[in-house]
Structures are given as structure tokens and as C-alpha cells.
Coordinates of C-alpha atoms in Angstrom, one line a residue:
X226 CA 108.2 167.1 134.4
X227 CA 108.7 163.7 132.7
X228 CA 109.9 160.9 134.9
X229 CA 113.0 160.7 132.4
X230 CA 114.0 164.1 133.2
X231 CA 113.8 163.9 137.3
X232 CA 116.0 159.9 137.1
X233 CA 119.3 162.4 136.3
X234 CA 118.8 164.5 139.3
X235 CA 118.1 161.8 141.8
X236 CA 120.8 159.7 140.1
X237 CA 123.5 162.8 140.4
X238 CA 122.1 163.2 144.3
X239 CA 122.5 159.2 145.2
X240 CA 126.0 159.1 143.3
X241 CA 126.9 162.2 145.2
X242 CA 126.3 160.5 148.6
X243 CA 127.5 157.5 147.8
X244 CA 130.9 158.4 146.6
X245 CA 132.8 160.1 149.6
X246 CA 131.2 157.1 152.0
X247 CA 133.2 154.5 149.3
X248 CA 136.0 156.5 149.2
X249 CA 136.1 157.0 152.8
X250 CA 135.7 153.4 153.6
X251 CA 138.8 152.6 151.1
X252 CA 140.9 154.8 152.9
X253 CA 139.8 153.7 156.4
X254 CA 140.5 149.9 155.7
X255 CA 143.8 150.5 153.8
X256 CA 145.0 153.6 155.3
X257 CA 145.5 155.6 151.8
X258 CA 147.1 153.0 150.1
X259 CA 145.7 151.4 146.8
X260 CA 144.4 148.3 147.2
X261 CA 146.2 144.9 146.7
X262 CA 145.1 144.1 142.8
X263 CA 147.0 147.3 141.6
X264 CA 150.4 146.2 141.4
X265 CA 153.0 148.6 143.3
X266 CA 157.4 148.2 143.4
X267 CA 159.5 148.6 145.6
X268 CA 162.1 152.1 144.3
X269 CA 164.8 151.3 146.9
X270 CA 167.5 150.8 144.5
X271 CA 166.8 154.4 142.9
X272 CA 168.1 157.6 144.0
X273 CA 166.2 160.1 142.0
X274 CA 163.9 160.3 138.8
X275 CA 162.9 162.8 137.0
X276 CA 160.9 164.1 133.3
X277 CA 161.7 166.4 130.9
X278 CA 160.5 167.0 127.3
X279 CA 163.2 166.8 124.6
X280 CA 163.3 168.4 120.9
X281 CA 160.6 169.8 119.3
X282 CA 159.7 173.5 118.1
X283 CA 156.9 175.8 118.6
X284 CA 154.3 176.0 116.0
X285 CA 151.3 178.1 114.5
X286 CA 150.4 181.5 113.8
X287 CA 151.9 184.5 116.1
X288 CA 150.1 184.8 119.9
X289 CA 148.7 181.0 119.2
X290 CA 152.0 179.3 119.1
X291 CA 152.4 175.9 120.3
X292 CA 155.0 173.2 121.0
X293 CA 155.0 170.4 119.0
X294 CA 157.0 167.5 118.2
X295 CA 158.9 167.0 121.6
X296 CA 159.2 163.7 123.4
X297 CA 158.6 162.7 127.2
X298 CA 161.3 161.1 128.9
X299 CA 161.5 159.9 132.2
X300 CA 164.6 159.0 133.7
X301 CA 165.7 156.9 136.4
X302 CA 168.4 157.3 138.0
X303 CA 170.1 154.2 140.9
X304 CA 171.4 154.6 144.1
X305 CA 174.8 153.6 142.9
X306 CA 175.8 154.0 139.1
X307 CA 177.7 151.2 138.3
X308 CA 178.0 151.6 134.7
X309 CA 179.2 154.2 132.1
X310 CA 176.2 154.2 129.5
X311 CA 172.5 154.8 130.4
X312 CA 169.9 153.0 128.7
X313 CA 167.7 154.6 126.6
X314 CA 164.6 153.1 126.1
X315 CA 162.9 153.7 122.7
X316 CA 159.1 151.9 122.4
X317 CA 158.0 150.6 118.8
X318 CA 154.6 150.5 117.2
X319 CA 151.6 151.8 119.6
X320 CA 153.5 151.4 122.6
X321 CA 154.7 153.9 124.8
X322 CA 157.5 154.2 127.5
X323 CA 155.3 152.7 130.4
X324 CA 156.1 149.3 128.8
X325 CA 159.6 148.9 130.6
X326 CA 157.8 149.7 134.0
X327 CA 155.7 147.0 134.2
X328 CA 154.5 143.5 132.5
X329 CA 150.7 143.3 131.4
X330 CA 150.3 140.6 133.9
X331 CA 151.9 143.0 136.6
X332 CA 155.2 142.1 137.4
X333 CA 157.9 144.5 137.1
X334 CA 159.2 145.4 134.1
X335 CA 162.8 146.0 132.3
X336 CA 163.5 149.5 133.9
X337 CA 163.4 147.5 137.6
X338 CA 165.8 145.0 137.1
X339 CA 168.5 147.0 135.6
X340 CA 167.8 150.1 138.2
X341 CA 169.2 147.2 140.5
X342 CA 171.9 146.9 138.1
X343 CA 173.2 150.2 138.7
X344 CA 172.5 151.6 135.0
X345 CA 171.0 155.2 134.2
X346 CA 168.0 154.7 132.9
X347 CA 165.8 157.3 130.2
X348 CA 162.5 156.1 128.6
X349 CA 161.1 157.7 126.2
X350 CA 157.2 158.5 124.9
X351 CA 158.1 159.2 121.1
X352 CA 156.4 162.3 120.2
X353 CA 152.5 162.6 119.8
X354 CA 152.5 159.6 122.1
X355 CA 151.4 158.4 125.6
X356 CA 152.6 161.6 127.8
X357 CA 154.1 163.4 125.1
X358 CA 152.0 165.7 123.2
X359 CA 149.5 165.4 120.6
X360 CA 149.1 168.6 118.4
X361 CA 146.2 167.8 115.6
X362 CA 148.1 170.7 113.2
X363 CA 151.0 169.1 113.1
X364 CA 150.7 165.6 114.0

């Protein structure tokens, strides 16, 4: 056996022990909770949320159908609705949804300060994009 062939195995054994005492130490020092660079919010001001998948059509020949074309949407929904019309977020170019979450530099985005508003909130992942499905055959 070529030296090549036995750095894998000893790799995939070191990595192997390695991992669970990293993780393990993570989780000791922050009790479960992610660490202080990734950016977490406050959902006090919302009552519930919820997904579902909207339009779309199943595809492809008989037995091997598949859905296609639907959208992910999340929606939020506040603690106290003070307003009659949701907002319904709708991303442009290669964005998706996430956008009105949060800021690149990680504040919070849109969909915070106007849960605090009191408005229904949907966002929406246009199809074949971010959590909505990509289906090569008809995408």
C-alpha cells in the first residue's frame, strides 16, 4: 500500500475523533446556543409563522410525476395585527426571500421591523429558487 492511499484512512480516523470533542466543547461553553458571530433576533413581537408552497402543477410521465413551478412562502404572523393588508414580499433578480430577514452585515431585516408594526407578513422564494424547488425538466 502506497503512502497516498493509507493518508485517507488516517485522515477520516483523526477527523472522526476530533469532531465530537469540538462539538462537545461548543456546546459545553455555550450551552447549545450558536456562538456570538452568527447573528440571532429576538421573535417576541410574533405570534406564529408558518410555510407553505403555493401554485404550481405536477409534471412528467405517469408513476414519475413531479411538482413543479410552486413557490415557498413563509409567513409571519405578529402578536397583535394592527393592520388590514399583509405584506407580501416579492425578491427580484437572484435574490430570494431570506433578504427581508436579515441585512448582509447582520442586522435585522425589513420583515422585523414591521412584525413590530403589527402587519401580516408572507415572503416569497419565486419558483426554482432558494427553498422553492428546482426541477431541471421544467425549469
Amino acid at each position: 500500500m502506497n503512502a497516498s492511499k493509507t493518508r485517507l484512512p488516517i485522515a477520516a480516523l483523526l477527523a472522526a475523533a476530533l469532531l465530537p470533542a469540538q462539538a462537545l466543547k461548543v456546546s459545553k461553553a455555550a450551552g447549545g446556543a450558536p456562538p456570538a458571530t452568527i447573528p440571532t433576533f429576538s421573535t417576541t413581537d410574533l405570534s406564529r409563522t408558518g410555510i407553505f408552497y403555493a401554485g404550481g402543477k405536477y409534471v412528467g410521465e405517469p408513476g414519475k410525476e413531479t411538482m413543479g413551478g410552486d413557490a415557498y412562502v413563509e409567513v409571519w404572523v405578529p402578536k397583535q395585527i394592527r393592520h388590514p393588508y399583509p405584506i407580501i414580499y416579492i425578491h427580484g433578480a437572484g435574490q430570494t426571500a431570506t433578504d427581508w430577514q436579515q441585512t448582509p452585515d447582520g442586522r435585522p431585516g425589513w420583515a422585523y421591523y414591521f412584525a413590530k408594526q403589527g402587519y401580516v407578513q408572507y415572503m416569497v422564494d419565486s419558483p426554482a429558487r432558494g427553498r422553492s424547488p428546482y426541477v431541471p425538466t421544467i425549469n
